[in-house]
GROMACS .gro file of C-alpha atoms in nm:
model
  486
    1UNK     CA    1   0.000   0.000   0.000
    2UNK     CA    2   0.145   0.342  -0.093
    3UNK     CA    3   0.166   0.621   0.164
    4UNK     CA    4  -0.065   0.840  -0.048
    5UNK     CA    5  -0.332   0.571  -0.054
    6UNK     CA    6  -0.285   0.514   0.318
    7UNK     CA    7  -0.343   0.884   0.383
    8UNK     CA    8  -0.667   0.875   0.184
    9UNK     CA    9  -0.790   0.576   0.381
   10UNK     CA   10  -0.700   0.749   0.706
   11UNK     CA   11  -0.914   1.049   0.615
   12UNK     CA   12  -1.212   0.819   0.561
   13UNK     CA   13  -1.181   0.639   0.894
   14UNK     CA   14  -1.420   0.712   1.182
   15UNK     CA   15  -1.302   0.967   1.434
   16UNK     CA   16  -1.118   0.836   1.738
   17UNK     CA   17  -0.908   0.576   1.558
   18UNK     CA   18  -0.595   0.785   1.526
   19UNK     CA   19  -0.356   0.767   1.819
   20UNK     CA   20  -0.299   1.066   2.047
   21UNK     CA   21  -0.128   1.119   2.382
   22UNK     CA   22  -0.320   1.099   2.705
   23UNK     CA   23  -0.604   0.879   2.823
   24UNK     CA   24  -0.773   0.665   2.557
   25UNK     CA   25  -1.120   0.753   2.439
   26UNK     CA   26  -1.409   0.567   2.596
   27UNK     CA   27  -1.431   0.210   2.471
   28UNK     CA   28  -1.077   0.212   2.330
   29UNK     CA   29  -0.726   0.129   2.446
   30UNK     CA   30  -0.387   0.263   2.343
   31UNK     CA   31  -0.120   0.039   2.195
   32UNK     CA   32   0.211   0.211   2.276
   33UNK     CA   33   0.490   0.048   2.081
   34UNK     CA   34   0.830   0.093   1.919
   35UNK     CA   35   0.966   0.072   1.565
   36UNK     CA   36   1.316  -0.075   1.557
   37UNK     CA   37   1.467   0.003   1.217
   38UNK     CA   38   1.774   0.223   1.218
   39UNK     CA   39   1.718   0.536   1.012
   40UNK     CA   40   1.364   0.436   0.914
   41UNK     CA   41   1.198   0.713   0.709
   42UNK     CA   42   0.864   0.860   0.798
   43UNK     CA   43   0.574   0.637   0.706
   44UNK     CA   44   0.239   0.503   0.818
   45UNK     CA   45   0.149   0.252   1.087
   46UNK     CA   46  -0.167   0.053   1.008
   47UNK     CA   47  -0.381  -0.152   1.247
   48UNK     CA   48  -0.561  -0.462   1.118
   49UNK     CA   49  -0.832  -0.673   1.281
   50UNK     CA   50  -0.852  -1.019   1.124
   51UNK     CA   51  -0.685  -0.879   0.813
   52UNK     CA   52  -0.919  -0.580   0.773
   53UNK     CA   53  -0.772  -0.229   0.795
   54UNK     CA   54  -0.909  -0.056   1.105
   55UNK     CA   55  -0.690   0.250   1.162
   56UNK     CA   56  -0.360   0.415   1.085
   57UNK     CA   57  -0.131   0.691   1.210
   58UNK     CA   58   0.191   0.860   1.094
   59UNK     CA   59   0.499   0.691   1.239
   60UNK     CA   60   0.875   0.652   1.204
   61UNK     CA   61   1.172   0.510   1.390
   62UNK     CA   62   1.107   0.528   1.765
   63UNK     CA   63   0.781   0.517   1.958
   64UNK     CA   64   0.423   0.521   1.837
   65UNK     CA   65   0.069   0.509   1.973
   66UNK     CA   66  -0.244   0.382   1.804
   67UNK     CA   67  -0.589   0.309   1.945
   68UNK     CA   68  -0.773  -0.023   1.943
   69UNK     CA   69  -1.138  -0.083   2.039
   70UNK     CA   70  -1.162  -0.265   2.371
   71UNK     CA   71  -1.481  -0.446   2.281
   72UNK     CA   72  -1.443  -0.695   2.002
   73UNK     CA   73  -1.357  -1.055   1.930
   74UNK     CA   74  -1.101  -1.031   1.651
   75UNK     CA   75  -0.884  -1.341   1.669
   76UNK     CA   76  -0.575  -1.170   1.523
   77UNK     CA   77  -0.475  -0.808   1.571
   78UNK     CA   78  -0.177  -0.707   1.361
   79UNK     CA   79   0.032  -0.398   1.288
   80UNK     CA   80   0.220  -0.300   0.974
   81UNK     CA   81   0.457  -0.007   0.929
   82UNK     CA   82   0.510   0.110   0.570
   83UNK     CA   83   0.761   0.362   0.440
   84UNK     CA   84   0.953   0.396   0.111
   85UNK     CA   85   1.164   0.080   0.075
   86UNK     CA   86   1.060  -0.061   0.412
   87UNK     CA   87   0.777  -0.256   0.573
   88UNK     CA   88   0.761  -0.414   0.917
   89UNK     CA   89   0.484  -0.640   1.044
   90UNK     CA   90   0.381  -0.784   1.379
   91UNK     CA   91   0.112  -1.034   1.479
   92UNK     CA   92  -0.023  -0.938   1.822
   93UNK     CA   93  -0.291  -1.202   1.879
   94UNK     CA   94  -0.646  -1.187   2.006
   95UNK     CA   95  -0.828  -0.858   2.067
   96UNK     CA   96  -0.991  -0.975   2.391
   97UNK     CA   97  -0.655  -1.082   2.537
   98UNK     CA   98  -0.496  -0.749   2.448
   99UNK     CA   99  -0.786  -0.562   2.609
  100UNK     CA  100  -0.750  -0.764   2.929
  101UNK     CA  101  -0.376  -0.702   2.941
  102UNK     CA  102  -0.428  -0.327   2.902
  103UNK     CA  103  -0.592  -0.317   3.245
  104UNK     CA  104  -0.774  -0.027   3.401
  105UNK     CA  105  -0.568   0.252   3.245
  106UNK     CA  106  -0.634   0.125   2.893
  107UNK     CA  107  -0.270   0.135   2.784
  108UNK     CA  108  -0.055  -0.155   2.664
  109UNK     CA  109   0.318  -0.091   2.618
  110UNK     CA  110   0.596  -0.281   2.446
  111UNK     CA  111   0.737  -0.374   2.787
  112UNK     CA  112   0.413  -0.568   2.847
  113UNK     CA  113   0.338  -0.701   2.497
  114UNK     CA  114   0.639  -0.812   2.293
  115UNK     CA  115   0.458  -0.781   1.961
  116UNK     CA  116   0.447  -0.404   2.004
  117UNK     CA  117   0.817  -0.396   1.915
  118UNK     CA  118   0.817  -0.390   1.534
  119UNK     CA  119   1.150  -0.519   1.403
  120UNK     CA  120   1.313  -0.739   1.143
  121UNK     CA  121   1.276  -1.037   1.380
  122UNK     CA  122   0.905  -0.984   1.441
  123UNK     CA  123   0.844  -0.930   1.070
  124UNK     CA  124   1.030  -1.248   0.977
  125UNK     CA  125   0.833  -1.438   1.239
  126UNK     CA  126   0.502  -1.303   1.101
  127UNK     CA  127   0.581  -1.414   0.745
  128UNK     CA  128   0.722  -1.756   0.835
  129UNK     CA  129   0.440  -1.826   1.081
  130UNK     CA  130   0.195  -1.768   0.797
  131UNK     CA  131   0.393  -2.003   0.573
  132UNK     CA  132   0.400  -2.298   0.816
  133UNK     CA  133   0.030  -2.379   0.776
  134UNK     CA  134  -0.241  -2.376   0.514
  135UNK     CA  135  -0.343  -2.025   0.621
  136UNK     CA  136  -0.228  -1.737   0.838
  137UNK     CA  137  -0.259  -1.785   1.217
  138UNK     CA  138  -0.601  -1.659   1.326
  139UNK     CA  139  -0.576  -1.697   1.706
  140UNK     CA  140  -0.319  -1.678   1.985
  141UNK     CA  141  -0.300  -2.058   2.000
  142UNK     CA  142  -0.258  -2.089   1.622
  143UNK     CA  143   0.020  -1.827   1.632
  144UNK     CA  144   0.204  -2.016   1.907
  145UNK     CA  145   0.181  -2.343   1.712
  146UNK     CA  146   0.307  -2.171   1.398
  147UNK     CA  147   0.606  -2.021   1.583
  148UNK     CA  148   0.682  -2.368   1.723
  149UNK     CA  149   0.694  -2.503   1.368
  150UNK     CA  150   0.948  -2.249   1.235
  151UNK     CA  151   1.302  -2.374   1.192
  152UNK     CA  152   1.534  -2.151   1.394
  153UNK     CA  153   1.791  -2.118   1.114
  154UNK     CA  154   1.522  -2.000   0.873
  155UNK     CA  155   1.405  -1.734   1.115
  156UNK     CA  156   1.763  -1.624   1.178
  157UNK     CA  157   1.835  -1.595   0.804
  158UNK     CA  158   1.514  -1.405   0.732
  159UNK     CA  159   1.583  -1.162   1.017
  160UNK     CA  160   1.935  -1.087   0.893
  161UNK     CA  161   1.817  -1.026   0.537
  162UNK     CA  162   1.526  -0.801   0.640
  163UNK     CA  163   1.755  -0.592   0.860
  164UNK     CA  164   2.010  -0.548   0.580
  165UNK     CA  165   1.748  -0.457   0.321
  166UNK     CA  166   1.590  -0.207   0.561
  167UNK     CA  167   1.928  -0.033   0.583
  168UNK     CA  168   2.014  -0.077   0.213
  169UNK     CA  169   1.695  -0.099   0.002
  170UNK     CA  170   1.911  -0.052  -0.312
  171UNK     CA  171   2.005  -0.421  -0.274
  172UNK     CA  172   1.646  -0.525  -0.346
  173UNK     CA  173   1.609  -0.726  -0.668
  174UNK     CA  174   1.389  -0.579  -0.945
  175UNK     CA  175   1.017  -0.614  -0.883
  176UNK     CA  176   1.031  -0.599  -0.503
  177UNK     CA  177   0.954  -0.277  -0.317
  178UNK     CA  178   1.080  -0.392   0.023
  179UNK     CA  179   1.234  -0.685   0.210
  180UNK     CA  180   0.899  -0.809   0.338
  181UNK     CA  181   0.773  -0.853  -0.019
  182UNK     CA  182   1.089  -1.046  -0.102
  183UNK     CA  183   1.053  -1.274   0.200
  184UNK     CA  184   0.690  -1.346   0.108
  185UNK     CA  185   0.818  -1.494  -0.221
  186UNK     CA  186   1.001  -1.801  -0.089
  187UNK     CA  187   1.172  -1.888  -0.417
  188UNK     CA  188   1.293  -1.533  -0.486
  189UNK     CA  189   1.413  -1.500  -0.127
  190UNK     CA  190   1.615  -1.823  -0.154
  191UNK     CA  191   1.773  -1.697  -0.478
  192UNK     CA  192   1.864  -1.367  -0.311
  193UNK     CA  193   2.030  -1.540  -0.014
  194UNK     CA  194   2.227  -1.765  -0.249
  195UNK     CA  195   2.350  -1.457  -0.434
  196UNK     CA  196   2.432  -1.263  -0.113
  197UNK     CA  197   2.546  -1.522   0.145
  198UNK     CA  198   2.763  -1.271   0.334
  199UNK     CA  199   2.449  -1.098   0.463
  200UNK     CA  200   2.393  -1.394   0.697
  201UNK     CA  201   2.728  -1.330   0.866
  202UNK     CA  202   2.571  -1.032   1.044
  203UNK     CA  203   2.277  -1.228   1.189
  204UNK     CA  204   2.422  -1.238   1.541
  205UNK     CA  205   2.485  -0.862   1.542
  206UNK     CA  206   2.128  -0.798   1.424
  207UNK     CA  207   1.982  -1.004   1.710
  208UNK     CA  208   2.217  -0.858   1.971
  209UNK     CA  209   2.098  -0.506   1.883
  210UNK     CA  210   1.731  -0.584   1.947
  211UNK     CA  211   1.565  -0.520   2.284
  212UNK     CA  212   1.459  -0.828   2.479
  213UNK     CA  213   1.176  -0.929   2.710
  214UNK     CA  214   1.371  -0.908   3.039
  215UNK     CA  215   1.394  -1.218   3.254
  216UNK     CA  216   1.306  -1.219   3.624
  217UNK     CA  217   1.593  -1.253   3.873
  218UNK     CA  218   1.547  -1.633   3.886
  219UNK     CA  219   1.629  -1.660   3.513
  220UNK     CA  220   1.287  -1.785   3.415
  221UNK     CA  221   1.246  -2.075   3.658
  222UNK     CA  222   1.428  -2.387   3.778
  223UNK     CA  223   1.441  -2.545   3.432
  224UNK     CA  224   1.438  -2.405   3.078
  225UNK     CA  225   1.383  -2.630   2.776
  226UNK     CA  226   1.464  -2.527   2.418
  227UNK     CA  227   1.334  -2.741   2.135
  228UNK     CA  228   1.374  -2.766   1.761
  229UNK     CA  229   1.082  -2.710   1.527
  230UNK     CA  230   0.765  -2.895   1.629
  231UNK     CA  231   0.506  -2.983   1.371
  232UNK     CA  232   0.129  -3.033   1.398
  233UNK     CA  233  -0.007  -3.200   1.715
  234UNK     CA  234   0.032  -3.576   1.686
  235UNK     CA  235   0.319  -3.571   1.440
  236UNK     CA  236   0.615  -3.783   1.555
  237UNK     CA  237   0.897  -3.579   1.700
  238UNK     CA  238   1.264  -3.640   1.752
  239UNK     CA  239   1.569  -3.422   1.725
  240UNK     CA  240   1.790  -3.173   1.904
  241UNK     CA  241   1.706  -2.990   2.223
  242UNK     CA  242   1.875  -2.813   2.509
  243UNK     CA  243   1.791  -2.812   2.882
  244UNK     CA  244   1.917  -2.558   3.137
  245UNK     CA  245   1.863  -2.653   3.503
  246UNK     CA  246   1.928  -2.472   3.828
  247UNK     CA  247   2.172  -2.669   4.042
  248UNK     CA  248   2.239  -2.517   4.382
  249UNK     CA  249   2.364  -2.161   4.327
  250UNK     CA  250   2.456  -2.236   3.965
  251UNK     CA  251   2.331  -2.407   3.651
  252UNK     CA  252   2.386  -2.720   3.446
  253UNK     CA  253   2.338  -2.726   3.070
  254UNK     CA  254   2.246  -3.043   2.880
  255UNK     CA  255   2.266  -3.054   2.501
  256UNK     CA  256   2.365  -3.293   2.225
  257UNK     CA  257   2.721  -3.312   2.357
  258UNK     CA  258   2.805  -3.567   2.625
  259UNK     CA  259   2.909  -3.345   2.911
  260UNK     CA  260   2.635  -3.151   3.093
  261UNK     CA  261   2.890  -2.900   3.231
  262UNK     CA  262   2.825  -2.682   3.535
  263UNK     CA  263   2.800  -2.304   3.505
  264UNK     CA  264   2.777  -2.000   3.729
  265UNK     CA  265   2.575  -1.702   3.622
  266UNK     CA  266   2.284  -1.466   3.671
  267UNK     CA  267   2.046  -1.235   3.489
  268UNK     CA  268   2.239  -0.928   3.375
  269UNK     CA  269   2.129  -0.563   3.365
  270UNK     CA  270   1.990  -0.609   3.014
  271UNK     CA  271   1.755  -0.888   3.121
  272UNK     CA  272   1.953  -1.179   2.969
  273UNK     CA  273   2.067  -1.492   3.150
  274UNK     CA  274   2.447  -1.510   3.121
  275UNK     CA  275   2.638  -1.830   3.213
  276UNK     CA  276   3.012  -1.894   3.253
  277UNK     CA  277   3.148  -2.252   3.263
  278UNK     CA  278   3.314  -2.372   3.585
  279UNK     CA  279   3.572  -2.571   3.390
  280UNK     CA  280   3.699  -2.550   3.031
  281UNK     CA  281   3.449  -2.650   2.763
  282UNK     CA  282   3.619  -2.710   2.430
  283UNK     CA  283   3.514  -2.845   2.092
  284UNK     CA  284   3.763  -2.955   1.828
  285UNK     CA  285   3.716  -2.908   1.454
  286UNK     CA  286   3.961  -3.147   1.290
  287UNK     CA  287   3.917  -2.976   0.953
  288UNK     CA  288   3.987  -2.614   1.037
  289UNK     CA  289   4.149  -2.347   0.818
  290UNK     CA  290   4.452  -2.407   0.601
  291UNK     CA  291   4.786  -2.386   0.782
  292UNK     CA  292   5.073  -2.236   0.577
  293UNK     CA  293   5.346  -2.427   0.764
  294UNK     CA  294   5.165  -2.755   0.695
  295UNK     CA  295   5.159  -2.707   0.321
  296UNK     CA  296   4.813  -2.549   0.324
  297UNK     CA  297   4.647  -2.852   0.477
  298UNK     CA  298   4.353  -2.807   0.718
  299UNK     CA  299   4.462  -2.778   1.079
  300UNK     CA  300   4.286  -2.842   1.409
  301UNK     CA  301   4.067  -2.559   1.533
  302UNK     CA  302   3.990  -2.563   1.907
  303UNK     CA  303   3.685  -2.363   2.020
  304UNK     CA  304   3.703  -2.276   2.391
  305UNK     CA  305   3.373  -2.159   2.532
  306UNK     CA  306   3.386  -1.826   2.719
  307UNK     CA  307   3.019  -1.778   2.802
  308UNK     CA  308   2.662  -1.855   2.697
  309UNK     CA  309   2.370  -1.613   2.711
  310UNK     CA  310   1.996  -1.664   2.681
  311UNK     CA  311   1.780  -1.371   2.562
  312UNK     CA  312   1.402  -1.390   2.545
  313UNK     CA  313   1.257  -1.196   2.249
  314UNK     CA  314   0.888  -1.293   2.239
  315UNK     CA  315   0.623  -1.456   2.457
  316UNK     CA  316   0.313  -1.627   2.320
  317UNK     CA  317   0.047  -1.874   2.428
  318UNK     CA  318   0.247  -2.153   2.592
  319UNK     CA  319   0.568  -2.078   2.402
  320UNK     CA  320   0.841  -1.814   2.389
  321UNK     CA  321   1.118  -1.734   2.140
  322UNK     CA  322   1.478  -1.710   2.261
  323UNK     CA  323   1.818  -1.618   2.126
  324UNK     CA  324   2.096  -1.849   2.247
  325UNK     CA  325   2.438  -1.687   2.218
  326UNK     CA  326   2.783  -1.841   2.261
  327UNK     CA  327   3.121  -1.666   2.276
  328UNK     CA  328   3.433  -1.866   2.186
  329UNK     CA  329   3.806  -1.817   2.154
  330UNK     CA  330   3.934  -2.011   1.854
  331UNK     CA  331   4.294  -2.134   1.869
  332UNK     CA  332   4.517  -2.346   1.645
  333UNK     CA  333   4.759  -2.548   1.860
  334UNK     CA  334   4.925  -2.721   1.562
  335UNK     CA  335   4.965  -2.402   1.360
  336UNK     CA  336   5.132  -2.126   1.567
  337UNK     CA  337   5.127  -1.870   1.283
  338UNK     CA  338   4.745  -1.859   1.306
  339UNK     CA  339   4.658  -1.618   1.588
  340UNK     CA  340   4.372  -1.695   1.826
  341UNK     CA  341   4.052  -1.505   1.754
  342UNK     CA  342   3.722  -1.437   1.925
  343UNK     CA  343   3.391  -1.533   1.764
  344UNK     CA  344   3.028  -1.504   1.866
  345UNK     CA  345   2.748  -1.728   1.743
  346UNK     CA  346   2.373  -1.714   1.793
  347UNK     CA  347   2.072  -1.931   1.722
  348UNK     CA  348   1.696  -1.900   1.772
  349UNK     CA  349   1.495  -2.158   1.967
  350UNK     CA  350   1.137  -2.196   2.086
  351UNK     CA  351   1.088  -2.265   2.456
  352UNK     CA  352   0.771  -2.431   2.590
  353UNK     CA  353   0.596  -2.315   2.905
  354UNK     CA  354   0.757  -2.539   3.167
  355UNK     CA  355   0.496  -2.461   3.433
  356UNK     CA  356   0.244  -2.619   3.197
  357UNK     CA  357   0.483  -2.907   3.120
  358UNK     CA  358   0.515  -2.988   3.492
  359UNK     CA  359   0.134  -2.998   3.521
  360UNK     CA  360   0.118  -3.244   3.229
  361UNK     CA  361   0.402  -3.464   3.358
  362UNK     CA  362   0.222  -3.640   3.643
  363UNK     CA  363   0.230  -3.997   3.782
  364UNK     CA  364  -0.136  -4.038   3.688
  365UNK     CA  365  -0.054  -3.992   3.319
  366UNK     CA  366   0.234  -4.237   3.330
  367UNK     CA  367   0.074  -4.516   3.534
  368UNK     CA  368  -0.014  -4.725   3.229
  369UNK     CA  369   0.147  -4.853   2.911
  370UNK     CA  370   0.316  -4.606   2.683
  371UNK     CA  371   0.596  -4.595   2.431
  372UNK     CA  372   0.903  -4.384   2.519
  373UNK     CA  373   1.243  -4.334   2.355
  374UNK     CA  374   1.521  -4.562   2.478
  375UNK     CA  375   1.877  -4.427   2.475
  376UNK     CA  376   2.200  -4.607   2.404
  377UNK     CA  377   2.560  -4.502   2.475
  378UNK     CA  378   2.763  -4.429   2.164
  379UNK     CA  379   3.134  -4.385   2.097
  380UNK     CA  380   3.150  -4.149   1.801
  381UNK     CA  381   3.439  -4.074   1.563
  382UNK     CA  382   3.731  -3.873   1.706
  383UNK     CA  383   3.652  -3.995   2.058
  384UNK     CA  384   3.323  -3.806   2.103
  385UNK     CA  385   3.068  -3.962   2.339
  386UNK     CA  386   2.690  -3.940   2.337
  387UNK     CA  387   2.357  -4.088   2.437
  388UNK     CA  388   2.133  -4.119   2.132
  389UNK     CA  389   1.779  -4.255   2.084
  390UNK     CA  390   1.810  -4.617   1.973
  391UNK     CA  391   1.442  -4.707   1.945
  392UNK     CA  392   1.090  -4.644   2.065
  393UNK     CA  393   1.007  -4.896   2.340
  394UNK     CA  394   0.687  -4.974   2.529
  395UNK     CA  395   0.711  -4.907   2.904
  396UNK     CA  396   0.460  -5.028   3.163
  397UNK     CA  397   0.453  -4.813   3.479
  398UNK     CA  398   0.315  -4.972   3.799
  399UNK     CA  399   0.161  -4.754   4.073
  400UNK     CA  400   0.427  -4.862   4.326
  401UNK     CA  401   0.712  -4.685   4.141
  402UNK     CA  402   0.835  -4.990   3.949
  403UNK     CA  403   0.799  -5.077   3.584
  404UNK     CA  404   0.916  -5.287   3.291
  405UNK     CA  405   1.039  -5.179   2.949
  406UNK     CA  406   0.971  -5.427   2.669
  407UNK     CA  407   1.223  -5.387   2.384
  408UNK     CA  408   1.108  -5.597   2.090
  409UNK     CA  409   1.328  -5.902   2.045
  410UNK     CA  410   1.517  -5.842   2.371
  411UNK     CA  411   1.470  -5.936   2.736
  412UNK     CA  412   1.233  -5.716   2.940
  413UNK     CA  413   1.417  -5.442   3.131
  414UNK     CA  414   1.295  -5.347   3.481
  415UNK     CA  415   1.310  -4.985   3.596
  416UNK     CA  416   1.212  -4.760   3.886
  417UNK     CA  417   1.030  -4.430   3.832
  418UNK     CA  418   0.965  -4.109   4.023
  419UNK     CA  419   0.897  -3.738   3.967
  420UNK     CA  420   1.214  -3.538   4.033
  421UNK     CA  421   1.257  -3.192   4.187
  422UNK     CA  422   1.220  -3.018   3.850
  423UNK     CA  423   0.896  -3.195   3.759
  424UNK     CA  424   1.045  -3.452   3.520
  425UNK     CA  425   0.948  -3.818   3.507
  426UNK     CA  426   1.271  -3.999   3.597
  427UNK     CA  427   1.306  -4.356   3.465
  428UNK     CA  428   1.602  -4.534   3.629
  429UNK     CA  429   1.723  -4.850   3.454
  430UNK     CA  430   2.008  -4.912   3.700
  431UNK     CA  431   2.308  -4.844   3.478
  432UNK     CA  432   2.155  -4.527   3.327
  433UNK     CA  433   1.848  -4.307   3.360
  434UNK     CA  434   1.622  -4.091   3.145
  435UNK     CA  435   1.411  -3.792   3.242
  436UNK     CA  436   1.107  -3.674   3.048
  437UNK     CA  437   0.878  -3.371   3.042
  438UNK     CA  438   0.550  -3.376   2.843
  439UNK     CA  439   0.552  -3.045   2.654
  440UNK     CA  440   0.188  -3.036   2.541
  441UNK     CA  441  -0.108  -3.275   2.508
  442UNK     CA  442  -0.044  -3.339   2.137
  443UNK     CA  443  -0.335  -3.526   1.979
  444UNK     CA  444  -0.391  -3.724   2.304
  445UNK     CA  445  -0.203  -4.021   2.156
  446UNK     CA  446   0.134  -3.887   2.040
  447UNK     CA  447   0.277  -3.622   2.274
  448UNK     CA  448   0.601  -3.422   2.238
  449UNK     CA  449   0.866  -3.477   2.505
  450UNK     CA  450   1.184  -3.310   2.618
  451UNK     CA  451   1.439  -3.558   2.751
  452UNK     CA  452   1.770  -3.577   2.934
  453UNK     CA  453   1.960  -3.909   2.927
  454UNK     CA  454   2.238  -3.968   3.180
  455UNK     CA  455   2.485  -4.245   3.253
  456UNK     CA  456   2.831  -4.378   3.163
  457UNK     CA  457   2.994  -4.429   2.825
  458UNK     CA  458   3.327  -4.617   2.832
  459UNK     CA  459   3.381  -4.508   3.192
  460UNK     CA  460   3.288  -4.140   3.151
  461UNK     CA  461   2.974  -3.997   3.312
  462UNK     CA  462   2.768  -3.743   3.121
  463UNK     CA  463   2.434  -3.643   2.977
  464UNK     CA  464   2.267  -3.570   2.645
  465UNK     CA  465   1.933  -3.404   2.570
  466UNK     CA  466   1.682  -3.364   2.292
  467UNK     CA  467   1.315  -3.399   2.206
  468UNK     CA  468   1.110  -3.708   2.137
  469UNK     CA  469   0.760  -3.858   2.141
  470UNK     CA  470   0.545  -4.038   2.397
  471UNK     CA  471   0.275  -4.266   2.257
  472UNK     CA  472  -0.011  -4.321   2.501
  473UNK     CA  473  -0.107  -4.690   2.511
  474UNK     CA  474   0.216  -4.806   2.349
  475UNK     CA  475   0.321  -4.837   1.988
  476UNK     CA  476   0.008  -5.029   1.892
  477UNK     CA  477  -0.198  -4.722   1.985
  478UNK     CA  478  -0.037  -4.525   1.702
  479UNK     CA  479  -0.230  -4.747   1.463
  480UNK     CA  480  -0.020  -4.674   1.156
  481UNK     CA  481   0.317  -4.730   1.325
  482UNK     CA  482   0.398  -4.364   1.247
  483UNK     CA  483   0.624  -4.323   1.551
  484UNK     CA  484   0.812  -4.650   1.513
  485UNK     CA  485   0.883  -4.581   1.149
  486UNK     CA  486   0.977  -4.215   1.182
   0.00000   0.00000   0.00000
């Protein structure tokens, strides 16, 4: 929509829809937000209710205010800022929920509603959330499910590209007026990224510059779980995941590496959780950069972890979106002419509501037959260790805290079970243990899980984590063997 057309539409709107300072008019509320686009030109901010234009005001980089009727049942309120060469979009969710959050004073600020911060990240999320399903999210719940289904690397790439094109619209390919239009054309966007791969190198800097939804002093609770993309309810699930747990005065982090190292840390002044490892945490890349003194052959690259940080960008219905940052010092012990260097990396992950997960993970739900992942110790190439899922196995839980796992073609395996201090179902097989949290009800048969496996591999004790699937009633309940075959 051009600015001239937007101005004409604004003149035709009923009085009281344009934003103005002070108390909101009777029956309305004020949305007080922020536009985060460096050097954004003057433009127009439009308010939509279920896709229909409802009001607009002049806006630019910085703060804005726009009014929204308090009475209404629109399932999806959205905002779009338009200026020459730039558009930003944000999906806010249901009108009734926004009205309730505004409270008695009738004002809702960006500090209270994350969607009121219009940015490259929020715009990328709005487009990709629309692309994950057959239609655009129409409710708060649908929006949360769509965000859960977005691959973190796709969201990171889209955010970096939108930020760069907002700053340099001259880079836009012919036929596209702004970065949002390019992102909406998936094929054209992929071609652009392939032609300009260096843009993605700035993704971490783009995310670091954005404001966050500050964490409380406790860092968001005793346990944080970060999962990969989750599909429609009932779809089988397995893949990477990360678990951060409070342990005494510090933290322990479980991921796909076999270590589960301890950290100290706290929420910093910017509202991010920042963790420093108690002991060295190093990863070795055996095919690092070319070393001149070794005839140009690849040399070892050792990445020593300095710190990890966790920044929350958005909160939705039962899910939030986080940036996970890691700072490393890279060194080259076999190639002294290569100087050490510092690098920072970031990724985007969805995090389920763990208060809800603890309510779902109860003895009553587990006292029956169900299929759960079983984990096996692995010795990987180059000496790496891990626990990895090695099958989906029926488990029968007895009310007295005992149970039996029934691996097909193998002897039954007894176990003991209990709910641990962080609300996980702990299944102890004697030589190793697994812990599970049910993340949401799924389709009542197949339910997504977060897991931590712990035990010994060739004499070393460690943990691994990820996400998997629980099948209520056992594998036969899945009917089409979808979980066993996935």
